[in-house]
Coordinates of C-alpha atoms in Angstrom, one line a residue:
X388 CA 159.2 -32.2 23.1
X389 CA 161.8 -29.3 23.2
X390 CA 163.1 -28.2 26.2
X391 CA 161.7 -25.3 27.7
X392 CA 164.0 -24.0 30.7
X393 CA 166.6 -21.9 30.4
X394 CA 169.0 -20.0 32.4
X395 CA 168.3 -16.3 32.8
X396 CA 171.0 -13.5 31.7
X397 CA 173.1 -12.0 34.6
X398 CA 171.4 -8.7 33.7
X399 CA 167.9 -9.9 34.1
X400 CA 168.8 -12.1 37.4
X401 CA 170.3 -9.0 38.8
X402 CA 167.3 -7.2 38.5
X403 CA 165.4 -9.8 40.3
X404 CA 167.8 -9.9 43.1
X405 CA 167.3 -6.0 43.1
X406 CA 163.8 -6.4 43.7
X407 CA 164.4 -7.9 47.5
X408 CA 167.9 -6.2 48.1
X409 CA 166.8 -2.4 46.8
X410 CA 163.2 -1.4 48.1
X411 CA 163.9 2.3 48.3
X412 CA 167.0 4.9 48.4
X413 CA 167.1 3.8 52.4
X414 CA 168.3 0.1 51.2
X415 CA 170.9 1.7 49.2
X416 CA 172.1 3.6 52.4
X417 CA 171.8 0.5 54.7
X418 CA 174.1 -1.5 52.1
X419 CA 177.0 0.9 51.3
X420 CA 177.2 2.5 54.6
X421 CA 177.7 -1.5 56.5
X422 CA 180.3 -2.2 53.5
X423 CA 182.3 0.9 54.5
X424 CA 182.0 -0.6 58.3
X425 CA 183.4 -3.9 56.9
X426 CA 186.0 -2.1 55.5
X427 CA 187.4 -1.2 58.4
X428 CA 186.6 2.7 58.2
X429 CA 186.7 5.0 61.5
X430 CA 184.9 8.2 59.5
X431 CA 181.6 7.6 57.4
X432 CA 180.3 10.6 55.1
X433 CA 176.8 10.3 53.7
X434 CA 175.6 12.4 50.8
X435 CA 172.1 12.1 49.9
X436 CA 169.9 14.6 47.3
X437 CA 166.2 14.7 46.7
X438 CA 166.3 11.8 49.5
X439 CA 168.7 9.5 47.3
X440 CA 166.5 9.0 44.3
X441 CA 169.3 11.8 42.7
X442 CA 172.3 10.8 44.7
X443 CA 173.7 8.3 47.4
X444 CA 177.0 8.6 47.9
X445 CA 179.2 6.9 50.9
X446 CA 182.7 8.2 51.6
X447 CA 184.9 6.3 53.9
X448 CA 188.1 6.0 55.1
X449 CA 188.8 2.3 55.0
X450 CA 191.1 -0.3 53.7
X451 CA 190.2 0.3 49.8
X452 CA 190.2 -2.2 47.1
X453 CA 192.7 -3.2 44.6
X454 CA 192.0 -3.0 40.7
X455 CA 191.0 -6.4 40.4
X456 CA 188.8 -6.5 43.7
X457 CA 187.2 -3.3 42.5
X458 CA 185.9 -4.8 39.5
X459 CA 184.7 -8.5 40.9
X460 CA 182.6 -6.7 43.9
X461 CA 179.9 -5.9 41.2
X462 CA 179.7 -9.6 40.3
X463 CA 176.9 -11.8 41.6
X464 CA 178.1 -13.5 45.0
X465 CA 180.9 -12.1 45.0
X466 CA 182.3 -11.4 48.6
X467 CA 185.1 -11.1 50.9
X468 CA 183.2 -11.9 54.1
X469 CA 182.8 -15.8 53.7
X470 CA 184.4 -18.7 52.2
X471 CA 182.6 -21.6 53.2
X472 CA 179.2 -22.5 54.1
X473 CA 180.2 -22.7 57.6
X474 CA 181.1 -19.2 57.7
X475 CA 177.7 -18.6 57.7
X476 CA 177.4 -19.4 61.5
X477 CA 181.0 -17.4 62.3
X478 CA 179.9 -14.2 61.1
X479 CA 181.7 -11.1 62.3
X480 CA 180.7 -8.8 59.4
X481 CA 177.8 -7.3 58.0
X482 CA 177.7 -8.2 54.8
X483 CA 178.0 -11.8 53.6
X484 CA 175.7 -12.8 50.5
X485 CA 177.4 -11.1 47.8
X486 CA 174.2 -9.4 46.3
X487 CA 174.6 -5.9 47.3
X488 CA 176.6 -4.0 45.0
X489 CA 175.3 -6.3 41.6
X490 CA 171.6 -5.4 42.8
X491 CA 172.1 -1.8 42.9
X492 CA 174.6 -1.4 39.9
X493 CA 172.0 -3.2 37.8
X494 CA 169.1 -0.5 38.7
X495 CA 171.4 2.7 38.8
X496 CA 174.3 4.5 37.8
X497 CA 177.3 3.7 39.8
X498 CA 180.8 5.2 40.3
X499 CA 183.4 3.9 42.5
X500 CA 186.5 4.9 43.8
X501 CA 189.0 3.4 45.6
X502 CA 192.4 3.3 46.8
X503 CA 194.6 0.8 49.3
X504 CA 197.1 2.5 51.6
X505 CA 199.7 0.5 50.0
X506 CA 199.2 1.9 46.1
X507 CA 200.0 5.2 45.1
X508 CA 196.8 5.6 43.0
X509 CA 193.6 4.1 43.1
X510 CA 190.9 2.9 40.8
X511 CA 187.4 4.7 39.2
X512 CA 184.4 2.3 37.7
X513 CA 181.5 3.3 36.4
X514 CA 178.7 1.2 35.6
X515 CA 175.2 1.8 34.2
X516 CA 172.8 -0.9 34.6
X517 CA 174.9 -3.9 35.1
X518 CA 177.3 -2.7 32.0
X519 CA 180.5 -1.5 33.1
X520 CA 181.4 1.7 30.9
X521 CA 185.4 2.5 32.0
X522 CA 187.7 1.7 34.4
X523 CA 190.4 4.0 34.8
X524 CA 193.5 5.1 37.0
X525 CA 192.8 8.1 39.1
X526 CA 194.0 9.8 42.3
X527 CA 192.1 9.8 45.2
X528 CA 192.6 9.3 48.8
X529 CA 193.0 6.3 50.8
X530 CA 189.7 4.5 51.2
X531 CA 186.6 4.1 49.1
X532 CA 183.9 6.6 47.6
X533 CA 180.8 5.1 45.9
X534 CA 178.2 7.3 44.4
X535 CA 174.9 5.7 43.2
X536 CA 172.6 8.0 40.9
X537 CA 169.2 8.0 39.4
X538 CA 168.4 5.1 41.3
X539 CA 165.5 2.7 39.2
X540 CA 166.5 4.5 36.0
X541 CA 165.5 1.5 33.9
X542 CA 162.6 0.4 35.7
X543 CA 160.1 3.3 35.8
X544 CA 157.1 1.5 37.3
X545 CA 159.6 0.9 40.2
X546 CA 160.4 4.3 40.3
X547 CA 156.8 5.5 40.5
X548 CA 156.1 3.3 43.7
X549 CA 158.3 5.7 45.5
X550 CA 156.7 8.2 48.3
X551 CA 157.6 11.5 48.2
X552 CA 160.8 13.2 49.3
X553 CA 159.8 14.0 53.0
X554 CA 159.0 10.1 53.6
X555 CA 161.9 8.9 51.6
X556 CA 164.4 10.8 53.5
X557 CA 162.3 9.8 56.8
X558 CA 163.5 6.1 56.1
X559 CA 167.1 7.2 54.9
X560 CA 167.4 9.1 58.4
X561 CA 166.1 5.6 60.3
X562 CA 168.7 3.6 58.2
X563 CA 171.5 6.3 59.0
X564 CA 170.6 6.0 62.8
X565 CA 170.6 2.5 63.1
X566 CA 174.2 1.8 61.6
X567 CA 175.4 5.1 63.5
X568 CA 173.9 4.2 67.1
X569 CA 175.5 0.5 66.4
X570 CA 178.9 2.1 65.9
X571 CA 179.7 4.6 68.3
X572 CA 183.4 3.8 67.7
X573 CA 182.9 5.5 64.2
X574 CA 182.3 8.9 63.4
X575 CA 179.3 9.8 61.1
X576 CA 178.1 12.8 59.1
X577 CA 174.9 13.1 57.0
X578 CA 174.6 15.6 54.2
X579 CA 171.2 16.3 53.0
X580 CA 170.7 18.7 49.6
X581 CA 174.1 20.5 50.8
X582 CA 173.3 20.9 54.1
X583 CA 174.9 19.0 57.2
X584 CA 171.9 17.1 59.1
X585 CA 174.2 15.4 61.6
X586 CA 178.0 15.3 62.7
X587 CA 178.2 12.7 65.2
X588 CA 182.1 12.1 66.4
X589 CA 183.7 9.1 68.3
X590 CA 182.2 8.7 71.7
X591 CA 180.5 6.2 74.3
X592 CA 177.0 4.4 73.4
X593 CA 175.0 7.2 75.8
X594 CA 176.9 10.0 74.1
X595 CA 176.0 8.7 70.7
X596 CA 172.4 8.4 71.8
X597 CA 172.2 11.9 72.7
X598 CA 174.0 13.3 69.9
X599 CA 171.5 11.7 67.8
X600 CA 168.2 12.7 69.7
X601 CA 169.0 15.5 71.3
X602 CA 170.5 16.5 74.7
X603 CA 167.2 16.3 76.7
X604 CA 167.6 12.5 76.0
X605 CA 170.2 12.3 78.4
X606 CA 167.6 12.7 81.4
X607 CA 165.4 9.7 80.2
X608 CA 168.2 7.3 80.0
X609 CA 168.2 4.1 82.6
X610 CA 171.2 1.9 82.1
X611 CA 170.7 -1.7 81.7
X612 CA 173.6 -4.2 82.3
X613 CA 173.5 -8.0 82.7
X614 CA 176.4 -10.4 81.9
X615 CA 175.4 -14.1 81.6
X616 CA 177.1 -17.2 79.8
X617 CA 174.3 -17.0 77.2
X618 CA 173.4 -13.3 76.9
X619 CA 175.8 -10.5 77.7
X620 CA 173.0 -7.1 78.1
X621 CA 173.9 -3.2 77.9
X622 CA 172.3 -0.5 77.1
X623 CA 169.2 2.1 78.3
X624 CA 165.6 2.2 78.6
X625 CA 163.4 5.1 78.8
X626 CA 161.9 6.5 81.8
X627 CA 158.1 5.4 81.8
X628 CA 157.1 9.1 82.0
X629 CA 158.7 10.0 78.3
X630 CA 157.1 6.9 76.8
X631 CA 155.7 8.0 73.4
X632 CA 152.9 7.0 71.3
X633 CA 154.9 6.0 68.4
X634 CA 157.6 3.1 68.5
X635 CA 160.5 5.1 66.8
X636 CA 163.3 5.1 69.8
X637 CA 162.9 1.3 70.0
X638 CA 166.5 -0.4 68.9
X639 CA 167.9 -4.0 69.5
X640 CA 171.4 -4.6 68.4
X641 CA 172.9 -8.3 68.3
X642 CA 176.2 -8.5 67.9
X643 CA 176.3 -4.8 66.6
X644 CA 173.6 -5.3 64.0
X645 CA 170.3 -4.0 64.2
X646 CA 167.7 -6.3 64.2
X647 CA 163.6 -6.3 64.5
X648 CA 161.6 -9.0 66.9
X649 CA 158.3 -8.9 68.0
X650 CA 159.2 -11.8 70.6
X651 CA 162.1 -9.5 72.3
X652 CA 159.8 -6.4 72.2
X653 CA 157.1 -8.3 73.9
X654 CA 160.1 -8.9 76.9
X655 CA 160.6 -5.4 77.3
X656 CA 156.9 -4.4 77.3
X657 CA 156.4 -7.0 79.8
X658 CA 159.0 -5.5 82.1
X659 CA 157.1 -1.9 82.2
X660 CA 153.7 -3.7 82.6
X661 CA 151.9 -1.0 85.0
X662 CA 154.1 1.6 84.3
X663 CA 153.0 3.1 81.1
X664 CA 149.6 4.4 80.1
X665 CA 147.7 2.9 77.3
X666 CA 148.7 3.2 73.8
X667 CA 152.0 4.2 75.0
X668 CA 155.3 2.7 74.0
X669 CA 158.9 2.4 75.9
X670 CA 162.0 3.7 74.3
X671 CA 165.1 1.2 74.4
X672 CA 168.5 1.2 73.0
X673 CA 170.0 -2.2 73.9
X674 CA 173.2 -4.0 72.7
X675 CA 172.7 -7.8 73.2
X676 CA 175.8 -10.3 72.6
X677 CA 175.3 -13.7 72.1
X678 CA 177.5 -16.5 70.3
X679 CA 177.1 -16.0 66.6
X680 CA 176.6 -20.0 66.4
X681 CA 173.8 -19.8 68.3
X682 CA 171.9 -17.2 65.7
X683 CA 171.2 -17.7 61.6
X684 CA 170.8 -14.2 60.0
X685 CA 170.5 -15.7 56.6
X686 CA 166.8 -15.4 56.6
X687 CA 165.9 -12.6 54.5
X688 CA 168.5 -10.5 52.0
X689 CA 167.7 -7.2 54.4
X690 CA 169.2 -9.1 57.5
X691 CA 166.9 -7.5 59.9
X692 CA 165.6 -10.5 61.0
X693 CA 167.6 -13.5 63.2
X694 CA 166.5 -16.7 64.6
X695 CA 167.6 -17.7 67.6
X696 CA 168.5 -21.2 69.3
X697 CA 166.6 -20.5 72.7
X698 CA 164.3 -17.4 72.5
X699 CA 163.1 -18.6 75.7
X700 CA 165.9 -18.1 77.4
X701 CA 166.9 -14.9 75.9
X702 CA 163.2 -13.6 76.7
X703 CA 163.4 -14.2 80.3
X704 CA 167.0 -12.9 80.7
X705 CA 165.8 -9.8 79.2
X706 CA 162.9 -9.3 80.7
X707 CA 164.6 -9.7 84.3
X708 CA 167.3 -7.5 83.4
X709 CA 165.1 -4.3 82.4
X710 CA 162.8 -4.9 85.4
X711 CA 165.9 -4.9 87.8
X712 CA 167.2 -1.9 86.1
X713 CA 163.8 0.0 86.7
X714 CA 164.0 -1.3 90.2
X715 CA 167.3 -0.6 91.0
X716 CA 167.2 3.5 90.2
X717 CA 163.7 3.3 91.8
X718 CA 161.9 3.4 88.7
X719 CA 159.1 0.9 89.5
X720 CA 157.7 1.3 93.0
X721 CA 158.7 -1.3 95.3
X722 CA 156.3 -3.0 97.8
X723 CA 158.2 -4.0 101.0
X724 CA 156.0 -4.3 103.8
X725 CA 158.7 -4.7 106.3
X726 CA 161.0 -2.2 105.4
X727 CA 161.1 1.2 107.5
X728 CA 161.8 4.2 105.7
X729 CA 162.6 6.0 108.8
X730 CA 165.7 3.3 109.0
X731 CA 167.3 4.3 105.9
X732 CA 170.9 5.6 105.6
X733 CA 170.7 9.0 104.1
X734 CA 173.1 9.9 100.6
X735 CA 175.1 12.4 102.6
X736 CA 175.9 9.6 104.8
X737 CA 177.0 6.8 102.8
X738 CA 180.7 7.6 102.4
X739 CA 181.0 8.1 106.0
X740 CA 183.7 5.7 107.6
X741 CA 181.8 5.5 110.9
X742 CA 179.4 6.6 112.9
X743 CA 180.1 9.7 115.6
X744 CA 179.6 8.7 119.4
X745 CA 176.5 10.6 120.7
X746 CA 177.0 12.8 123.7
X747 CA 175.0 12.6 126.6
X748 CA 173.8 15.3 128.8
X749 CA 173.1 14.7 132.5
X750 CA 171.5 17.4 134.5
X751 CA 173.5 16.6 138.2
X752 CA 171.0 19.2 140.0
X753 CA 168.1 16.8 139.4
X754 CA 166.3 15.3 142.4
X755 CA 163.5 13.3 141.7
X756 CA 162.1 13.1 145.5
X757 CA 162.1 16.7 145.7
X758 CA 158.3 18.2 145.9
X759 CA 157.6 20.1 143.0
X760 CA 155.3 23.4 144.7
X761 CA 158.0 25.5 144.1
X762 CA 158.3 24.7 140.3
X763 CA 154.1 24.8 140.4
X764 CA 154.5 28.3 141.7
X765 CA 156.9 28.9 139.0
X766 CA 155.0 27.9 136.5
X767 CA 152.1 29.7 136.9
X768 CA 153.4 33.1 135.2
X769 CA 150.0 35.0 135.2
X770 CA 146.5 35.0 137.1
X771 CA 143.5 33.8 135.2
X772 CA 140.7 36.3 135.6
X773 CA 137.3 34.9 135.9
X774 CA 135.0 35.3 132.3
X775 CA 132.7 38.2 132.1
X776 CA 128.5 37.1 131.6
X777 CA 127.9 37.4 128.0
X778 CA 125.5 40.3 128.9
X779 CA 128.3 42.8 129.5
X780 CA 129.0 42.6 125.8
X781 CA 125.7 44.6 124.9
X782 CA 126.1 47.3 127.7
X783 CA 126.3 50.6 126.2
X784 CA 124.2 50.0 122.9
X785 CA 121.5 52.4 123.6
X786 CA 123.5 54.7 124.2
X787 CA 124.7 55.2 121.0
X788 CA 121.4 55.6 119.6
X789 CA 120.8 51.9 119.0
X790 CA 116.9 50.7 119.5
X791 CA 116.9 47.3 121.4
X792 CA 113.2 46.7 121.4
X793 CA 113.1 46.6 117.3
X794 CA 109.4 46.1 115.7
X795 CA 109.9 44.1 112.9
X796 CA 106.7 44.1 111.8
X797 CA 107.5 47.7 110.0
X798 CA 110.2 46.4 108.0
X799 CA 109.2 46.4 104.6
X800 CA 111.0 43.8 102.1
X801 CA 110.9 44.0 98.2
X802 CA 108.4 41.7 96.9
X803 CA 110.0 38.9 95.1
X804 CA 109.2 38.9 91.2
X805 CA 106.6 36.1 89.9
X806 CA 108.4 33.6 87.4
X807 CA 105.5 32.8 85.1
X808 CA 105.7 29.2 83.9
X809 CA 104.2 27.6 80.5
X810 CA 102.9 24.6 82.2
X811 CA 100.7 25.3 85.7
X812 CA 102.3 22.0 86.9
X813 CA 105.6 21.4 87.0
X814 CA 104.7 17.5 86.6
X815 CA 103.0 18.0 83.5
X816 CA 106.5 18.5 82.4
X817 CA 108.4 15.6 80.7
X818 CA 112.2 16.0 79.9
X819 CA 112.8 13.8 76.6
X820 CA 115.9 12.8 75.5
X821 CA 116.4 11.3 72.3
X822 CA 120.1 10.1 73.0
X823 CA 121.7 7.1 74.9
X824 CA 124.9 6.2 75.4
X825 CA 126.2 2.6 74.9
X826 CA 129.2 1.0 76.7
X827 CA 130.7 4.4 76.7
X828 CA 131.4 4.0 73.1
X829 CA 128.2 4.3 70.8
X830 CA 125.5 7.1 71.1
X831 CA 122.1 5.3 70.5
X832 CA 119.1 8.0 69.0
X833 CA 116.2 7.5 67.7
X834 CA 114.9 8.5 64.1
X835 CA 111.6 8.5 62.6
X836 CA 112.1 4.9 60.7
X837 CA 113.7 2.8 63.9
X838 CA 117.0 3.7 65.7
X839 CA 120.6 5.1 64.8
X840 CA 123.8 3.8 66.5
X841 CA 126.9 6.1 66.1
X842 CA 130.6 5.8 66.8
X843 CA 131.5 8.7 68.9
X844 CA 134.9 8.8 68.7
X845 CA 134.8 8.5 64.2
X846 CA 131.8 11.1 64.7
X847 CA 133.7 13.2 66.6
X848 CA 137.0 13.0 64.5
X849 CA 134.2 14.5 61.4
X850 CA 133.3 17.5 63.7
X851 CA 136.8 18.3 64.3
X852 CA 138.2 17.7 61.1
X853 CA 135.9 19.8 59.2
X854 CA 136.2 22.9 62.0
X855 CA 140.2 22.4 61.2
X856 CA 139.9 22.2 57.6
X857 CA 137.6 25.4 57.7
X858 CA 140.0 27.1 59.9
X859 CA 142.9 26.1 57.8
X860 CA 141.4 27.3 54.6
X861 CA 139.8 30.4 55.9
X862 CA 142.6 31.1 58.4
X863 CA 140.3 32.6 61.2
X864 CA 140.8 30.1 63.9
X865 CA 140.4 31.6 67.5
X866 CA 143.4 31.4 69.9
X867 CA 143.4 30.5 73.9
X868 CA 146.5 32.3 75.2
X869 CA 148.5 30.6 77.6
X870 CA 149.3 32.2 81.3
X871 CA 152.5 30.9 80.9
X872 CA 154.7 29.8 77.9
X873 CA 154.8 26.2 77.1
X874 CA 158.3 24.7 76.7
X875 CA 158.4 21.4 74.6
X876 CA 161.3 19.6 73.5
X877 CA 161.9 17.8 70.1
X878 CA 164.7 16.3 68.2
X879 CA 166.7 18.5 65.3
X880 CA 164.5 16.6 62.9
X881 CA 161.4 16.8 64.5
X882 CA 161.9 20.8 64.9
X883 CA 162.4 20.8 61.0
X884 CA 158.9 19.3 60.4
X885 CA 157.5 21.5 63.0
X886 CA 158.5 24.8 61.5
X887 CA 157.6 23.5 58.0
X888 CA 154.3 23.2 59.6
X889 CA 154.3 26.6 61.6
X890 CA 151.9 28.7 59.2
X891 CA 149.4 26.2 58.9
X892 CA 149.4 25.3 63.0
X893 CA 149.2 29.3 63.5
X894 CA 146.2 28.8 61.3
X895 CA 144.4 26.5 63.7
X896 CA 145.0 28.5 66.6
X897 CA 148.6 27.7 67.9
X898 CA 151.1 30.4 68.6
X899 CA 154.9 30.0 69.0
X900 CA 157.0 32.4 70.3
X901 CA 160.0 30.7 69.6
X902 CA 161.4 27.6 67.8
X903 CA 165.4 27.1 68.1
X904 CA 167.2 24.0 68.5
X905 CA 165.7 20.8 69.9
X906 CA 163.2 23.5 71.8
X907 CA 159.6 25.0 71.1
X908 CA 157.9 27.6 73.1
X909 CA 154.2 27.9 72.5
X910 CA 152.3 30.9 74.1
X911 CA 148.8 30.0 72.6
X912 CA 146.7 26.8 71.7
X913 CA 143.7 26.4 69.9
X914 CA 140.1 26.7 72.0
X915 CA 139.3 23.9 73.7
X916 CA 142.6 21.9 73.4
X917 CA 143.6 21.3 76.7
X918 CA 147.6 22.1 77.5
X919 CA 148.6 19.1 78.8
X920 CA 147.4 17.5 75.2
X921 CA 149.8 19.7 73.1
X922 CA 152.8 17.5 73.3
X923 CA 150.8 14.3 72.0
X924 CA 149.0 16.5 69.7
X925 CA 152.4 17.7 68.0
X926 CA 154.1 14.1 68.4
X927 CA 151.1 12.5 66.4
X928 CA 151.1 15.3 63.7
X929 CA 155.0 14.6 63.4
X930 CA 154.8 11.0 62.9
X931 CA 151.8 11.2 60.3
X932 CA 153.8 13.7 58.6
X933 CA 156.9 11.8 58.4
X934 CA 155.1 8.6 57.0
X935 CA 152.3 10.1 55.4
X936 CA 152.4 13.4 54.0
X937 CA 152.1 14.0 50.1
X938 CA 153.7 16.9 48.2
X939 CA 150.7 19.0 47.3
X940 CA 149.8 22.0 50.0
X941 CA 146.2 20.9 50.1
X942 CA 147.1 17.5 51.0
X943 CA 149.4 18.6 53.2
X944 CA 146.7 21.0 55.1
X945 CA 144.3 17.9 55.0
X946 CA 146.8 16.0 56.6
X947 CA 147.3 18.7 59.5
X948 CA 143.4 18.8 60.1
X949 CA 143.3 14.9 60.2
X950 CA 146.2 14.6 62.5
X951 CA 144.6 17.0 64.8
X952 CA 141.0 15.6 64.8
X953 CA 142.5 11.9 65.4
X954 CA 144.3 13.4 68.2
X955 CA 141.4 15.5 70.0
X956 CA 138.4 13.4 69.5
X957 CA 136.8 12.2 72.1
X958 CA 138.1 8.3 73.3
X959 CA 136.1 5.3 73.5
X960 CA 135.3 4.8 77.1
X961 CA 134.6 8.1 77.7
X962 CA 131.3 9.2 79.7
X963 CA 129.3 12.0 78.2
X964 CA 126.3 13.6 79.4
X965 CA 123.2 13.7 77.7
X966 CA 123.4 17.4 76.5
X967 CA 126.7 16.0 75.2
X968 CA 125.3 13.3 73.6
X969 CA 123.0 15.5 71.4
X970 CA 125.0 18.6 70.4
X971 CA 127.6 15.6 69.0
X972 CA 124.9 14.1 67.0
X973 CA 123.6 17.5 65.9
X974 CA 127.1 18.8 65.0
X975 CA 127.6 15.5 63.2
X976 CA 124.8 15.9 60.8
X977 CA 126.0 19.6 60.3
X978 CA 129.0 18.2 58.6
X979 CA 129.2 18.2 54.8
X980 CA 130.4 14.6 55.0
X981 CA 128.5 13.0 58.1
X982 CA 128.5 9.3 57.0
X983 CA 132.3 8.6 57.2
X984 CA 135.1 9.6 59.4
X985 CA 138.0 11.6 58.2
X986 CA 139.6 8.1 57.7
X987 CA 136.8 6.9 55.2
X988 CA 135.0 4.3 58.0
X989 CA 131.6 4.6 58.7
X990 CA 130.4 7.1 61.7
X991 CA 127.0 5.3 62.1
X992 CA 124.3 2.6 61.2
X993 CA 120.7 2.6 60.7
X994 CA 118.4 0.1 62.0
X995 CA 114.7 0.2 60.6
X996 CA 111.6 -0.9 62.6
X997 CA 111.2 -3.8 60.3
X998 CA 114.8 -5.0 60.7
X999 CA 113.9 -5.4 64.4
X1000 CA 110.6 -6.8 64.2
X1001 CA 112.8 -9.5 62.2
X1002 CA 114.7 -10.0 65.2
X1003 CA 111.8 -11.3 67.4
X1004 CA 110.3 -13.6 64.5

């Protein structure tokens, strides 16, 4: 029988590897930024066009590459980061697999310009789908500039799987944030379609967080510091009152590398136990420094998963460090029954060296044996008059023409209107309610053929969704004016999303008086929307738009209606009065599609009498 196993060509192997390493433009951004950091750059610029689909370019001022290194860098498993397998347990660089550039070159048009400081001229290499088309000498500044154009040009199926520009740009910005936060000692800049989105100068860690997420973030941060033989922790956690419904601001950095860990995330959540509202998540920006020998990064090509030798110890240290910081800065309430608050030293007295000796004043004329008759006499300053009788209050009324002996029998009152009742006796009236609330979650209603159970949350979502969709298309929504303008703070990226949706939001009833950098001022809200829910609605809307919005206008309108309906619908566990239950049932069956919620989930089920009878057989 003939041999059937054969080696794959390099360009095929590179495309297979690219399926793991390069999943979307954000993957290219991550790999190129990490290479620039490994090159010792102090200033890095990221330029993207069409969310990275057309162009991803990274320019750095690192040490550059020689002519040979520039050509060899695009070969599979060619790297300068490690030499032997033992080096995998002493990693101090971002990359080490030697697959990134080869994978990127296999599915895109790549142009690399690089020059070392000691050389007079640099090199430019152009690669299209793993094949080198040209390599020439060029005049270029020190460092490297690599451009990745037309991603997935030779794999149209992969390109069709990419999401809209809004979603892909969100992923690019997320990767940019992860790298920029881990390295505050490097300046970063991001340019999107020719406009500057971020310009982050060299700073400390706290200032870098503020520069990325806005000036309002500064007051939300609580410092966390812990130094042990096993683990060194530094960074910040967010105050509980600023917790968000999304997990956007959660960052773990292990040895300056961003990682994802559900186990360590649970340690943070348990430290905040009892301080957060249901459905909200704490923010944290924590740097963890451990011995490189105790971790294994070579788990997945994306290098965001790490295996620890002793996860239980890290869990306990992380939880206690965060809990200690929350208590130290009076974020978490402390129960100490032996503590007397009146004995606490005021902050203004903390820096005083010694306490002042109290001055004692003595009344030398005081004589405890002296009779007190004179002092008592002096104490009485007025003479108390005896109270007159109450009859004197009415003296003189007759003289003013008031008739004291009034005959009330002569007074006539207006006759009361008789209310005619349909029923002669109130006992004959029977109040019939056709609905009943079960576990504050379902509404049970009787129908001719049996009974019906309605999910109140999904049903209300359907009602609100159709109302909002009608307002958005007809553009005749009612607005409720606020007595005082409501000011909400958002990051610059969130402000951009709100500006894009401003017209649609105004059609639902929102009124904006001012939208500027990191601040939104609202003067009107839709009727029935409580003021306290506005920030939650907008946060949920921004999260939905960044992750799901398609390009078509109708779909954007549809998403806006879905997001607002999801935020404002009555929640599971909310008790409803009888009239509220009946009103919700009537409104549901007045909808065009009462059977399913906006997310295509069943809103109610029915059970006939025959089905009930079978239960009792």
